[in-house]
Structures are given as structure tokens and as C-alpha cells.
XYZ file of C-alpha atoms in Angstrom:
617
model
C 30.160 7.792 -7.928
C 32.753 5.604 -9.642
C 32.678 6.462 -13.250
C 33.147 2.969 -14.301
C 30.215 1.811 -12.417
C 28.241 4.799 -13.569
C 28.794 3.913 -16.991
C 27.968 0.042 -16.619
C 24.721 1.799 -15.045
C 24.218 3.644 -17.741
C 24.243 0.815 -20.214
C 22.215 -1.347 -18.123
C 19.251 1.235 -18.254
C 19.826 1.493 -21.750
C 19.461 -2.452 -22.682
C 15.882 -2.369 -20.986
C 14.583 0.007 -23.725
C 13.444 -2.979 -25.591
C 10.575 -3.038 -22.323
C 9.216 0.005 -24.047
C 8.749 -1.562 -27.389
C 7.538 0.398 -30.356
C 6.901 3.382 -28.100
C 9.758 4.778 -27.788
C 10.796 4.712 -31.457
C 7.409 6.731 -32.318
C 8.381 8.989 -29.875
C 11.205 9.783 -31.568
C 9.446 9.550 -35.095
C 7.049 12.008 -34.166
C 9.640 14.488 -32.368
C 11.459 14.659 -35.786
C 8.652 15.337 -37.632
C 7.662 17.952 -35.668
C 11.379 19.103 -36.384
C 10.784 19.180 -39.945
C 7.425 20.949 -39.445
C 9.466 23.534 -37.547
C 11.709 24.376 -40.213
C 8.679 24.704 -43.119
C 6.530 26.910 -40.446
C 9.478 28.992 -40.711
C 10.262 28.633 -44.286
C 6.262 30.222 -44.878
C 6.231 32.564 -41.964
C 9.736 34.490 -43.496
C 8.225 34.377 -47.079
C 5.147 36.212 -46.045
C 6.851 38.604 -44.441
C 9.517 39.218 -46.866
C 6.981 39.381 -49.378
C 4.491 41.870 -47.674
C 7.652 43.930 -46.240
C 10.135 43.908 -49.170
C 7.973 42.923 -52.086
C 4.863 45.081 -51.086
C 2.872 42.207 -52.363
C -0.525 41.791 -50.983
C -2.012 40.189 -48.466
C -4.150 38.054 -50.442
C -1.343 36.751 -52.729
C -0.733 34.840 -50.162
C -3.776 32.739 -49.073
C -1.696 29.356 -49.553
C 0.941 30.087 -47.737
C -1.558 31.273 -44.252
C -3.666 27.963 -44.614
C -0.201 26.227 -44.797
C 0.491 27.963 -41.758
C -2.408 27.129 -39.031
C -2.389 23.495 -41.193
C 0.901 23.146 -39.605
C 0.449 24.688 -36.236
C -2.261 21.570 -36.141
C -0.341 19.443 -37.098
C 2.529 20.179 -34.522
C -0.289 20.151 -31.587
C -1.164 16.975 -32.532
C 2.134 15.732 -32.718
C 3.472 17.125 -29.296
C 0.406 15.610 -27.926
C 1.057 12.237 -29.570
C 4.585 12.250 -28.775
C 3.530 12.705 -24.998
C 1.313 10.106 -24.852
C 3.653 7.660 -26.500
C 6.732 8.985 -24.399
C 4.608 8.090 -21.399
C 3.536 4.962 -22.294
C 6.732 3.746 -22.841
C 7.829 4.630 -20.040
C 5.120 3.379 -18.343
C 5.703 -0.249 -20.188
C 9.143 0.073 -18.387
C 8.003 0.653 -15.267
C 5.435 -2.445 -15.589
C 7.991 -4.660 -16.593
C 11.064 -3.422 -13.994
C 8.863 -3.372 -11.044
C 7.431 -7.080 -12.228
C 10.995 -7.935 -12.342
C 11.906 -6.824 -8.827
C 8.765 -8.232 -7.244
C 9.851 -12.008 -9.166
C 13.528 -11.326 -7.704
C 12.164 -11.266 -4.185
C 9.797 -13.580 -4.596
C 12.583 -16.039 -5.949
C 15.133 -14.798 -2.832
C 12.247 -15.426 -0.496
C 11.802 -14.328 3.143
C 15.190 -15.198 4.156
C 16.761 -12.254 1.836
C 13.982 -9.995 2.398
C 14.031 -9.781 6.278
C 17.999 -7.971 5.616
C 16.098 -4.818 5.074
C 13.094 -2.989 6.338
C 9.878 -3.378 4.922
C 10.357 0.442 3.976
C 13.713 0.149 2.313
C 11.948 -2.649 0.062
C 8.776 -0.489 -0.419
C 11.325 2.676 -1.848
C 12.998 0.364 -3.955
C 9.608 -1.161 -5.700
C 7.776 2.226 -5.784
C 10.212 5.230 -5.625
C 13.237 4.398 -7.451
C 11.250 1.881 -10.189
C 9.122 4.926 -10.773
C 12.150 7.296 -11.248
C 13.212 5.441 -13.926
C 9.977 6.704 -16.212
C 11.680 10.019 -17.018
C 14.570 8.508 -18.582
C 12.824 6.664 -21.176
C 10.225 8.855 -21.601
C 11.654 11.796 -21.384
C 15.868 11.993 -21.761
C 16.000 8.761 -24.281
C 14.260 10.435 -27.280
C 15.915 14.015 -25.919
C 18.668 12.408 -26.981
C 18.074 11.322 -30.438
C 16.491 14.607 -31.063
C 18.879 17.127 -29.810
C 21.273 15.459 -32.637
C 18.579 14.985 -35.597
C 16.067 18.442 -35.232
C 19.810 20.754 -34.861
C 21.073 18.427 -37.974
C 18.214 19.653 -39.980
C 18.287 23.307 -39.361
C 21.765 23.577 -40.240
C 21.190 21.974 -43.523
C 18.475 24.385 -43.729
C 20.654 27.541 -42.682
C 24.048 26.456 -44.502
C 22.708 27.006 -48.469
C 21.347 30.303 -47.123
C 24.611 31.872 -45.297
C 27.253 29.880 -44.180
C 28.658 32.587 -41.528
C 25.116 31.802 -39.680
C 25.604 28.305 -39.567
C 28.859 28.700 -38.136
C 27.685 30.483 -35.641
C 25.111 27.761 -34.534
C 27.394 25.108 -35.230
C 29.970 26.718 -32.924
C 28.096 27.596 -30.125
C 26.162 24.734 -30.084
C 28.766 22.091 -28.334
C 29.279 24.713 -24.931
C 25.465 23.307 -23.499
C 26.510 19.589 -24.060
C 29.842 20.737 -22.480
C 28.029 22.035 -19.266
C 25.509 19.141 -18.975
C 28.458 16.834 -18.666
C 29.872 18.678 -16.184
C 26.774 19.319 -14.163
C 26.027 15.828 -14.528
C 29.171 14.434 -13.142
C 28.173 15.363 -9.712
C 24.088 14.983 -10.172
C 23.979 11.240 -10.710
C 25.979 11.024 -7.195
C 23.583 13.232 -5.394
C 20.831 11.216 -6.506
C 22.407 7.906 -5.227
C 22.924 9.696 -1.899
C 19.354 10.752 -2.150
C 18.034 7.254 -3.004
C 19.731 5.922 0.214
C 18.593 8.641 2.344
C 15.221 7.596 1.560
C 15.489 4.405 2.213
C 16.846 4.779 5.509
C 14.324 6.788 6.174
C 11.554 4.952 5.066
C 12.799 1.842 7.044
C 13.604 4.044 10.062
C 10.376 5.280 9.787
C 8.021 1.970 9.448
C 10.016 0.143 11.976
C 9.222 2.854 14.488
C 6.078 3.052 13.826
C 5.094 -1.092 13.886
C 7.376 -0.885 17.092
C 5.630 2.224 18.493
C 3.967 0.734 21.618
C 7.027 -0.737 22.881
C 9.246 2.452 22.528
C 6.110 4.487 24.543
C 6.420 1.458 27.086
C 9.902 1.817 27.597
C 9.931 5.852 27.288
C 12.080 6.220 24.197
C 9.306 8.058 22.097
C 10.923 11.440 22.085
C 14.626 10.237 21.704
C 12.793 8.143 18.514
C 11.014 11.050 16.838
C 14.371 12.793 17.562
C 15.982 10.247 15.396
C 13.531 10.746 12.502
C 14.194 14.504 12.443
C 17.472 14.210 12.120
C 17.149 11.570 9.034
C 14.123 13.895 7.939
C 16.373 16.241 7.927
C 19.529 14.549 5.971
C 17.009 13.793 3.321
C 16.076 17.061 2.845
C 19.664 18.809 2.690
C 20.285 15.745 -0.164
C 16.942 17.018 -2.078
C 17.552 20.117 -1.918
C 21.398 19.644 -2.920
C 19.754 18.025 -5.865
C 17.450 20.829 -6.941
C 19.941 23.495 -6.955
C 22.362 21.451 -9.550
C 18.840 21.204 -11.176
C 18.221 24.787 -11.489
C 21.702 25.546 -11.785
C 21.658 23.330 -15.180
C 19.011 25.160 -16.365
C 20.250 28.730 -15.710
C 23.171 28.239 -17.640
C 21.748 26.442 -20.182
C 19.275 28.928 -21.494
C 22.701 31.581 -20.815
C 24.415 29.961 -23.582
C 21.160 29.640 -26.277
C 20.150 33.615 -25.291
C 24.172 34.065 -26.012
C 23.981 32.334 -29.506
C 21.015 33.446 -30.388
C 21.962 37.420 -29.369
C 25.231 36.898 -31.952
C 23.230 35.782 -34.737
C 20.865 39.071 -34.426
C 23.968 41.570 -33.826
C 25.499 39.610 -36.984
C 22.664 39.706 -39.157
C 21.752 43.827 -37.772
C 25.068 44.672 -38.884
C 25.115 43.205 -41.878
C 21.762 44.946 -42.686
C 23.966 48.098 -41.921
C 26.511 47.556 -44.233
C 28.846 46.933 -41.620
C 29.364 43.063 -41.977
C 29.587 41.976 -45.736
C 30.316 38.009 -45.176
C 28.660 35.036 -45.584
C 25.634 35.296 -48.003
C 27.776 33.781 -50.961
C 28.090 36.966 -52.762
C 24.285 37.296 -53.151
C 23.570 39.849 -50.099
C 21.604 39.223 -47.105
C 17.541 39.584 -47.880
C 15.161 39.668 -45.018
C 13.575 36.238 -46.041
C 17.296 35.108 -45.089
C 17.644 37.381 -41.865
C 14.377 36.237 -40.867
C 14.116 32.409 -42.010
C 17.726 31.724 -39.332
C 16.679 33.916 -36.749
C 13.344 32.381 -36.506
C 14.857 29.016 -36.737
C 17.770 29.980 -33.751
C 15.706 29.443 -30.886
C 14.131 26.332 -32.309
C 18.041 25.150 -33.078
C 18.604 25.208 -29.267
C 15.508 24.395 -27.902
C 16.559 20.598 -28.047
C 19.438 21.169 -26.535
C 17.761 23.111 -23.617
C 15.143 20.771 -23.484
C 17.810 17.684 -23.343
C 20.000 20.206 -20.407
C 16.071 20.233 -18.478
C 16.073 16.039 -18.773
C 19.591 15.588 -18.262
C 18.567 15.521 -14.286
C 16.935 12.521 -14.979
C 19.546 10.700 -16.726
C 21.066 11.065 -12.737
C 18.249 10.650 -10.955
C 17.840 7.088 -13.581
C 21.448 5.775 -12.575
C 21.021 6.880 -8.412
C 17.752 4.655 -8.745
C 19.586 2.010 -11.138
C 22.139 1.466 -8.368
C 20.174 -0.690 -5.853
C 17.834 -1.841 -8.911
C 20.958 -3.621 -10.082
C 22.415 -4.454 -7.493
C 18.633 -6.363 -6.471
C 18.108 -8.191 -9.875
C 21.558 -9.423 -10.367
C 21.894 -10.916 -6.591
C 22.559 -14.378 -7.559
C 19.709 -16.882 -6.821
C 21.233 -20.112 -4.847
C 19.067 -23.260 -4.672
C 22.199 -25.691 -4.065
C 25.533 -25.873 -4.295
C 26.812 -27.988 -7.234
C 31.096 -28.655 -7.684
C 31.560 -25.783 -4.785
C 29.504 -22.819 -6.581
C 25.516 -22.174 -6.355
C 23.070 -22.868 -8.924
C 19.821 -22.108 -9.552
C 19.788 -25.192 -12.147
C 16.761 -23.352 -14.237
C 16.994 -25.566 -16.827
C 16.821 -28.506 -14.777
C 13.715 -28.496 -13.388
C 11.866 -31.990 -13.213
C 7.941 -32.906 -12.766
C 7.746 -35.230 -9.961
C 3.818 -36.819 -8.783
C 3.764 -35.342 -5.071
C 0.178 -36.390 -4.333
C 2.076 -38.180 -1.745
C 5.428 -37.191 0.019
C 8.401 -38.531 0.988
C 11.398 -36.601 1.843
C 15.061 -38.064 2.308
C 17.740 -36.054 3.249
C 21.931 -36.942 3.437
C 24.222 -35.124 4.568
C 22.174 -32.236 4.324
C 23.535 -28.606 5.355
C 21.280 -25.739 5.131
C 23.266 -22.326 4.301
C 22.725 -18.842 4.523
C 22.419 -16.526 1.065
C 25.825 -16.115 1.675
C 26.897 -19.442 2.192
C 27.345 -19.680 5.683
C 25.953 -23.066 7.487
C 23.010 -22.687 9.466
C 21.926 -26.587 10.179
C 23.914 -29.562 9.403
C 25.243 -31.737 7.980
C 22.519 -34.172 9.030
C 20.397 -37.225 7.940
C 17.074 -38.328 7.922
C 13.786 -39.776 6.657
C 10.460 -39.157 6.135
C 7.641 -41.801 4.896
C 4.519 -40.146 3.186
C 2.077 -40.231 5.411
C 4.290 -39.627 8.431
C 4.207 -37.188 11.050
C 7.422 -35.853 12.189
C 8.296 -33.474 14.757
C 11.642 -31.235 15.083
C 12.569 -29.796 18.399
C 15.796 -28.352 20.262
C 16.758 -25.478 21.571
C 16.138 -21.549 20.191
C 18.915 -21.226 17.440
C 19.228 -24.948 16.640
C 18.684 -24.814 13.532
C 14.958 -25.978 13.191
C 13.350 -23.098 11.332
C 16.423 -23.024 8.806
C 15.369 -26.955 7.870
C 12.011 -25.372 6.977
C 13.179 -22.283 5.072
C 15.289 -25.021 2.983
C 12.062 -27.647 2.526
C 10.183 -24.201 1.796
C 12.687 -23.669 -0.979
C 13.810 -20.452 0.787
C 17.430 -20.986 1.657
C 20.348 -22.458 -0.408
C 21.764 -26.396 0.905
C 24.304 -28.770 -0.044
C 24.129 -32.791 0.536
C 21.852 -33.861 -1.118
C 17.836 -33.138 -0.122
C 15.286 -35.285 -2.032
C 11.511 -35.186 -2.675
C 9.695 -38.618 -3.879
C 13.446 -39.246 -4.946
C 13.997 -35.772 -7.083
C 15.924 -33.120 -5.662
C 14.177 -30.130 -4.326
C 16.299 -27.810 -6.318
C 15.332 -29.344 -9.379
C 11.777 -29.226 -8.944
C 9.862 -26.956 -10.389
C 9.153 -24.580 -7.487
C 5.339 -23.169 -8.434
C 4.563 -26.791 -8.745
C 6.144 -27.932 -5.330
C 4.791 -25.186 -3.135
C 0.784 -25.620 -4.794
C 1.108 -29.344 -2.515
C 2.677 -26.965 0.659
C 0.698 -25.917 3.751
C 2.615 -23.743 6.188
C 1.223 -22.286 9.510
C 4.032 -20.187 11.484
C 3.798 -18.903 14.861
C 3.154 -15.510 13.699
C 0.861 -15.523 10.343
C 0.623 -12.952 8.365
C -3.012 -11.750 7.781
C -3.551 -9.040 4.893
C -5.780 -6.217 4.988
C -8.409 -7.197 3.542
C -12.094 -9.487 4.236
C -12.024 -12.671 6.142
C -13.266 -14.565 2.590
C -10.350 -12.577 0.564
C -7.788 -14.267 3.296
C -9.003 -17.673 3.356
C -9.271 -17.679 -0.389
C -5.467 -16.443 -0.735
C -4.054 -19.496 -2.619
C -8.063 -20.257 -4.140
C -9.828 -17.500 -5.531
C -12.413 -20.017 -6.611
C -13.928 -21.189 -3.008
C -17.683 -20.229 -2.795
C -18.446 -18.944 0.690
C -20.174 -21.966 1.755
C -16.652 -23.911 1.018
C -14.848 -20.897 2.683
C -17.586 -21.233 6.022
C -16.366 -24.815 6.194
C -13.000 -24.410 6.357
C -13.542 -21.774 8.704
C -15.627 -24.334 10.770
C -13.021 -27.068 10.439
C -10.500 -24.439 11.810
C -12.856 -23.642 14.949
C -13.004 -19.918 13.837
C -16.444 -20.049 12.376
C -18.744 -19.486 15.265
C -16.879 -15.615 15.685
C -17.057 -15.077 11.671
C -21.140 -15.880 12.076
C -21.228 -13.898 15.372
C -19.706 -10.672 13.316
C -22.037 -8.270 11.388
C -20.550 -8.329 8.332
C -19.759 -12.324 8.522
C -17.125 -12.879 5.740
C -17.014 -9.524 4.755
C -15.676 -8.670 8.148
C -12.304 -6.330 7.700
C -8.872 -7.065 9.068
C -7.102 -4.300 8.923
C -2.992 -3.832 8.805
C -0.934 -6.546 10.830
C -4.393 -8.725 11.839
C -5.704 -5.616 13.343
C -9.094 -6.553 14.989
C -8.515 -10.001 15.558
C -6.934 -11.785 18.498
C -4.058 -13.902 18.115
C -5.607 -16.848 18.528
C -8.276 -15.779 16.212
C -5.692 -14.708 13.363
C -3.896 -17.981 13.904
C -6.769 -20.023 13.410
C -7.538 -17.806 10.535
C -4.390 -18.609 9.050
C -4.966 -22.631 9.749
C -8.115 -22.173 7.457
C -6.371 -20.497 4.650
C -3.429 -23.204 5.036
C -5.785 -26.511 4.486
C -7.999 -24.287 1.960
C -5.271 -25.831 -1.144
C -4.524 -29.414 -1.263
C -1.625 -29.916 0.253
C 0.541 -33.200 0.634
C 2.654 -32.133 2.828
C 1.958 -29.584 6.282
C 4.983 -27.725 7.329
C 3.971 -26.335 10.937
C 6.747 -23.895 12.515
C 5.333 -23.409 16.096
C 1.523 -22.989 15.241
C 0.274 -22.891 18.572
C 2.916 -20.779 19.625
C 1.448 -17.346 22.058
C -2.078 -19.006 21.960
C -3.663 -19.209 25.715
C -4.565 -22.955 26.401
C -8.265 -22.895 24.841
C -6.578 -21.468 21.224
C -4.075 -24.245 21.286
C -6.288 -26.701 21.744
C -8.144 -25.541 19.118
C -5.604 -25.181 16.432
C -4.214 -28.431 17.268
C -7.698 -30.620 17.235
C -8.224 -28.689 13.700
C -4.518 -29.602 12.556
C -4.834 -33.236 13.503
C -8.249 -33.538 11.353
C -6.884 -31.812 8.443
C -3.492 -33.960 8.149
C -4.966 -37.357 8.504
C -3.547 -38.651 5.441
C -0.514 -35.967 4.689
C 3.159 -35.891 5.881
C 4.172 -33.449 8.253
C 6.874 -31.657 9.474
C 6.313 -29.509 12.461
C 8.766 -27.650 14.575
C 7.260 -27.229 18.401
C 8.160 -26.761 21.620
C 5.841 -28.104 23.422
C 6.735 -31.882 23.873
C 3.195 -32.698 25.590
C 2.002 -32.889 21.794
C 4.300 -35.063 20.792
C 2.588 -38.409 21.450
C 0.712 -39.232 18.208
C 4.249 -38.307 16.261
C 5.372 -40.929 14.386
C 9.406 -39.444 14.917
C 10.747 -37.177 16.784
C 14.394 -35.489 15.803
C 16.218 -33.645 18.134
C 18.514 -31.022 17.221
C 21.665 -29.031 18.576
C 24.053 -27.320 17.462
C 22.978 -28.157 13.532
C 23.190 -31.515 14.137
C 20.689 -34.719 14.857
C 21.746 -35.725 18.308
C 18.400 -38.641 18.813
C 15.561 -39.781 16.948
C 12.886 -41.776 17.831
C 8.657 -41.763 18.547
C 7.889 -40.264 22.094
C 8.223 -43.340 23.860
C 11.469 -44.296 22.917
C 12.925 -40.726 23.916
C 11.279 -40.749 26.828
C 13.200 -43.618 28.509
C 16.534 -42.605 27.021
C 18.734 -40.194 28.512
C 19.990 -37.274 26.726
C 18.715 -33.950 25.537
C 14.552 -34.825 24.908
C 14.519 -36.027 28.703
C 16.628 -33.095 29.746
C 13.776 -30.629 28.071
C 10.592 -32.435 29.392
C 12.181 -32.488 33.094
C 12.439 -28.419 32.545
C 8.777 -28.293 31.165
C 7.990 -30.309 34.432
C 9.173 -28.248 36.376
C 8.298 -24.875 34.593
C 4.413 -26.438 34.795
C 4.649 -27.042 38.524
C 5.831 -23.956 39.148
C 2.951 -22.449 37.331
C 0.678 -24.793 38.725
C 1.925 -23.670 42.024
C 1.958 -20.000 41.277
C -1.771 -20.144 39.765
C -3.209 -21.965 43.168
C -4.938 -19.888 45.703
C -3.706 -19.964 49.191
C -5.819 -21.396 51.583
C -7.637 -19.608 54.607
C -7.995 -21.070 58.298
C -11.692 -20.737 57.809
C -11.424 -22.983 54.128
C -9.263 -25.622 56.088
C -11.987 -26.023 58.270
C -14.804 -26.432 56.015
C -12.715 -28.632 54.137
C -12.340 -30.706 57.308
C -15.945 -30.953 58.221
């Protein structure tokens, strides 16, 4: 990884600390005390022992000292334990407020961003990587303050004693920072490499398996689940590639403290031998000394181990960070203002839109990236109107409703009741939406929790009417379970016509002003569309609509009709009007002619001499 990027990672992760408030500081609070706890545990644990070895003092002399013993091993329980559960609920508090933060980014990029990526890549992202992140604050963050504070204490602990000890420590110290570093200049790149693995995984995997009856169909099951083992088995070498830096950190790690530690006892035997007569400040070398350091070694690189065991997730923090970043710093366009995109924020405007009119001029819908989808074109629509949009696949009609939906990025200029839509305050705009697409989505869940998606608050007899004004009620009373009846992952259990109609009821369940339709009788047999169309025509009596079809035979009781190619307007007019003129409209209903003769032909039974002659009698 770039080291300039991983450093602008690194700081990133570091400004959201403030998500784990007070936490995090008490974590450290705590770990400090218990450093300070450390070093009078050993103060009282060498005095006894100097005193009952050296001294020949007894036992009971000192009573004081063992109650201030097991006082403190109490006390240091309950502080590890309350520095774990404040560690993790900081970095819990993180993870709340990072994932929250992801799930508003997508929600603000809307559908059109999201459908760049697999549902699984997206699911990785919000659970796997957000969750990696907890380690870092709860775990490596206070590491960090501690490995410099609890060392920092011990030396000014060991120094008055013997300064040739504290050398020592002081010395030998910097060579497991050293190693981290270097360890960790490769581990934060396996991690990233890890991260992506996963992803592509994940969306290799979910796309397979939503797709699976059509790969069976067309006999590409085993060259599939090939596929899968082989990106199985990339994500594995990554893993494992990851682990062994890992364990290879922590190997050498507790080399170099066994190594420090292993001088200070051949110094201090030695000097108990008369060999070594050095740093005691001419006073000699007691066993309270002797003891007091080398009890207080191990504890002098234990935060330095411990920070070497959560240095991993320092890496595996900045491999997640990577697409985290790169996610919540996507810019957000809504329109393009003096040639650059703005999400105008501060701009937004409270407009009435119990009725709605829309104008657009010169209106050019764009992609994320700015590249035009639909437009420049013109047009008007009254409140109260019905207007239809239709053209040929790839004209442009579902981009005009990603753009009224507030989904896609425009420029001209695109106006609501005389307020531009990117000024409006979107929450407020899209409570007066109702959309029905050709394919809705249906969530697992009851038939009640789906109608009542945008109104928690509908009783089930308000819920059984909407269901009856959708023409879905009669199979909700014919189930068992009624409203409680379970659809299960992608409308599972329903039929399509069923789900759509479904969907139509949850639509008109808020109180919309406006209906934007995109194909809602689309894939229904003849009985379904009927249906959904008699139940859309009662529910938008008074509301403006917007509906993209392509079935012209429903176009009569439109009020206009634009036609689109190419991104662009080519007529406009009510039914009866297009019908007489020549161009594009008269072009498509001659093919539906014909494509409905043909069927009608196709669907007739051929007659038999012995028919003919009934038919004659």
C-alpha cells in the first residue's frame, strides 16, 4: 500500500475516536492505574521477601503489607475487567456510529450507486470491515497510550534504585517497536488484499446463488462452483498470508522481552557474585533491589508485547478503512451548479406539495459520474395530471424517474411547485412519493409488516383495506395465517402478480401527491394487469402521475403522453392526438398490432372438418 495513503488512513481512523466518547479515555485511565498498582504490588511483594529472607523478620511483622497485597490483586481484577468493558464499549459506540454512517451514505447515493456492486460486496463493507474496525479502538488505541505511560513509570521506579538496570530496559526496549514497524509495513497491505478478496467473494457468491436456476438451466453449475473454489481459495491463501505475519509478530516479540529480561537476571546474578560491581550508586545491590526490577521486567514489556499482539489490528483497521473511505467521501451530486455538483445542504427549502406540479427546462439527467443519460428536454406537468412516458428500451425513461426520485444528479433546471428538487428537503419530498416498479421488492417478513413499511401505525383493519383496494385481499383472507402470512427472501411464496399487487398496497398505504409508476404491470398475465391497473386508477383520482409503460392500450385516460428517443422529447400530446400523427407513437402501436395478431393467431385452435360442419349446420 502507498504509504502516503496509508498514513491519511491512519489519521482518518484516528479523527473518529471522538465516536467513542468518554470510553476510550477511561480505558486508558484505568490501564494506567493498573500500571501504578503494578509497580506497588511489586514494591510489597520484594519487601516481604527481603525482609523474611535477609532480615529474618517474621512472618507476622508483616500483616499490612499481605492485606495490601490481595487488596491490590482486587483491585487490578476489577480494573482489567472495567477496562474491558469500557474498551468494548467504545468500540462498540464506533461501530454504531460508522456503520450508521455508511448505511446514510447509501441511502443518500441511492439505487443508482448501489447497483455498481453486488449486494455481497455492500453486505462485507457494512458488516465485515465496519466490524474490524472495533479492535483498533478498543484494543490498539489505548495499547498505545499505555505502552508509553506504564514503561514511563517503571523506569522512574527502577532508575533511583540502579541506574545500570534501567539502562538495560531503556535500551532494549525500542528493538519491539522497531519490529512492529517493520512487520506492519507489509500487514496493513495484506489486509487490504484480504478485504477485497472477500468482497469478491461475497458478491461472486450471492449473485450465483440468486442466479442459480438459470446457470442449472443453461448447464453452467459446475463451471460456477468451479469459479467459487478458486476465489474460495484466493481468500484463503490471503488469510492465511495474514496469520503467519500475525504469529510471526508475536514470536519475535516475546524473543526480544525473554532477551531483556534474561540480561537483567545474568546482570543482577553476577553482581550478587561479586563479579559486576556497577550501578547501585555506591550503596550495593540488596535483594529488595534485585527483586523489586526483576519482578517489575516482565511487567515493563508486557505493554509492549501486548501493543506487538494489537498491532495486527492497526492493519487489519486501515485494509477495512480503505473502501470505508473511499464510500463516505464519494461526493453526493444533486445538481450541477457553475459546472461542479452540489449537494446544496444548506439550501434546502419547505415547499406545500399537497398538490404537485413539476416543470422541467432544459433538463439533462446524468450519471454519478456525470455522464448524460436523458436530455436536455422540456416539459410540464399540472397537479392533478396524469402523464405517461414511453419509447424505446434505453431511452432514457427510467433515468427521468431516478432524477424525480432524487436518485441521480441533473442540470437545467427541474422544479417542484416552483422550488427546485435539489433544494428540497429530500425526507420531506419523498413522504408525498408513491413508486410501484416492475419488479418490487418485498422483504422477508409478514404481509402486515410490508404493507405497513412507510406506516408503522396502520391497524390491520386499515392494512385489510388497502389490501382490498389493491385486489390482493381475498388471497391474504384465504391464507391461514391471514396477515401474519410469511414472505420469505426475494417475495418467496407469492406470485408475481400477487407481490406486485402487494407492493401497490404498500405504495397508496402513505399519502402521496404524486404516483411515480415505472412499468407496474410489467410480467403480470392479463387478469394481474387488470387488476393492478383498476386499483391504480382508484387510488390516483386526485394525484399527479408519472408513469413509464409500454403498453400504449392504457394510454387513453392520460392526460399527455411524451415520447422519448435518444434522450430527447420527439412528440407530446393525449392519445388521440398521437394517434393521427405520424412519427414514432404510431410506429410502436402498428408493432403492438401486429405482435397482438400474431398472438391472437398463434393462441386460436385450428379447426377440424367435422367442427366446419357443425358450424355449418
Amino acid at each position: 500500500m502507498d504509504k502516503t495513503l496509508e498514513k491519511s488512513l491512519g489519521q482518518w481512523l484516528k479523527q473518529q475516536k471522538s465516536s467513542c466518547g468518554i470510553f476510550l479515555k477511561l480505558t486508558i485511565f484505568t490501564g494506567a492505574l493498573n500500571g501504578v498498582a503494578i509497580v506497588v504490588q511489586a514494591y510489597l511483594l520484594a519487601h516481604i521477601l527481603h525482609g523474611v529472607i535477609m532480615l529474618e523478620l517474621p512472618m507476622a511483622s508483616f500483616r499490612s503489607q499481605f492485606i495490601g497485597l490481595i487488596a491490590l490483586i482486587i483491585v487490578r481484577a476489577g480494573l482489567a475487567y472495567a477496562r474491558e468493558r469500557l474498551s468494548f464499549e467504545a468500540g462498540k459506540r464506533l461501530r454504531s456510529d460508522i456503520r450508521e454512517a455508511v448505511l446514510n451514505k447509501l441511502t443518500d447515493l441511492g439505487p443508482a450507486f448501489i447497483k455498481g456492486k453486488p449486494a455481497g460486496a455492500w453486505a462485507s463493507i457494512v458488516l465485515e470491515q465496519v466490524e474490524d474496525l472495533h479492535d483498533f479502538y478498543a484494543k490498539y488505541l489505548p495499547q498505545m497510550m499505555l505502552a508509553g505511560f506504564i514503561p514511563l513509570i517503571i523506569l522512574v521506579s527502577v532508575f533511583p534504585l540502579n541506574w545500570a538496570a534501567g539502562l538495560i530496559l531503556f535500551a532494549t526496549a525500542p528493538l519491539i517497536p522497531m519490529f512492529m514497524i517493520l512487520v506492519g509495513m507489509g500487514a496493513a497491505d495484506a489486509n487490504r488484499k484480504n478485504f477485497s478478496a472477500l468482497s469478491r467473494l461475497s458478491g461472486h457468491f450471492m449473485d450465483r446463488l440468486k442466479g442459480l436456476s438459470t446457470l442449472k438451466l443453461f448447464h453452467r453449475g459446475e463451471t460456477e462452483v468451479n469459479k467459487i473454489e478458486t476465489a474460495s481459495e484466493d481468500f484463503r491463501q490471503r488469510t492465511m498470508s495474514v496469520l503467519r505475519m500475525a504469529f510471526l509478530s508475536s514470536a519475535v516479540l516475546e524473543f526480544f522481552a525473554a532477551l531483556s529480561i534474561a540480561v537483567l537476571a545474568v546482570y543482577f546474578g553476577f553482581s550478587y557474585l561479586d563479579h559486576l560491581n556497577f550501578g547501585h550508586y555506591g550503596a550495593g545491590i540488596t535483594l529488595f533491589t534485585g527483586l523489586f526490577i526483576l519482578i517489575l521486567a516482565p511487567e515493563f514489556f508486557q505493554p509492549l508485547r501486548d501493543l506487538g499482539t494489537h498491532y495486527h489490528a492497526k492493519a487489519q483497521a486501515i485494509g477495512a478503512a480503505e473502501a470505508l473511505v473511499e464510500l463516505l467521501e464519494h461526493p453526493n451530486p444533486l445538481k450541477q451548479v457553475d459546472g461542479k455538483f452540489s449537494e446544496q445542504t444548506a439550501q434546502q427549502h419547505e415547499v406545500s406539495l399537497d398538490n404537485i406540479a413539476i416543470s422541467a427546462t432544459e433538463l439533462e439527467v446524468l450519471t454519478l459520474e456525470g455522464t448524460a443519460l436523458l436530455g436536455p428536454i422540456s416539459f410540464e406537468v399540472q397537479a392533478g395530471q396524469k402523464v405517461a412516458v414511453v419509447g424505446p428500451s434505453g431511452a432514457g425513461k427510467t433515468s427521468l424517474l431516478n432524477a424525480l426520485l432524487g436518485f441521480l444528479p441533473y442540470k437545467g433546471s427541474l422544479k417542484i411547485n416552483g422550488v427546485e428538487l435539489s433544494v428540497l428537503d429530500k425526507k420531506q419530498w419523498r413522504e408525498h412519493l408513491a413508486w410501484l416498479g416492475q419488479d418490487p421488492q418485498l422483504f422477508h417478513g409478514s404481509i402486515r409488516e410490508n404493507v405497513c413499511l412507510a406506516n408503522p401505525e396502520l391497524t390491520d383493519a386499515q392494512v385489510m383495506a388497502l389490501l382490498e383496494q389493491a385486489n390482493i385481499a381475498e388471497f391474504v383472507n384465504q391464507h391461514p395465517q391471514g396477515l401474519d402470512t410469511v414472505i420469505s427472501d426475494q417475495a418467496a411464496g407469492v406470485s408475481v402478480g400477487q407481490a406486485q399487487r402487494i407492493a401497490l398496497a404498500r405504495a397508496i398505504a402513505q399519502p402521496a401527491s404524486l404516483f411515480l409508476l415505472d412499468e407496474p404491470t410489467a410480467s403480470l398475465d392479463s387478469h394481474s394487469e387488470k387488476l393492478v391497473s383498476a386499483s391504480l386508477k382508484q387510488a390516483m383520482t386526485a394525484q399527479t402521475c408519472v408513469m413509464v409503460t409500454h403498453r400504449l392500450d392504457q394510454l387513453q385516460s392520460m392526460d399527455n403522453i411524451l415520447v422519448i428517443e435518444a434522450g430527447r422529447i420527439v412528440q407530446q400530446g393525449d392519445y388521440a392526438l398521437l394517434s393521427t400523427q405520424t412519427g414514432l407513437f404510431k410506429n410502436m402501436q402498428q408493432q403492438d398490432d401486429d405482435g397482438l395478431s400474431l398472438y391472437i393467431d398463434e393462441q386460436e385452435p385450428t379447426k377440424t372438418d367435422e367442427q366446419t360442419q357443425r358450424e355449418d349446420v
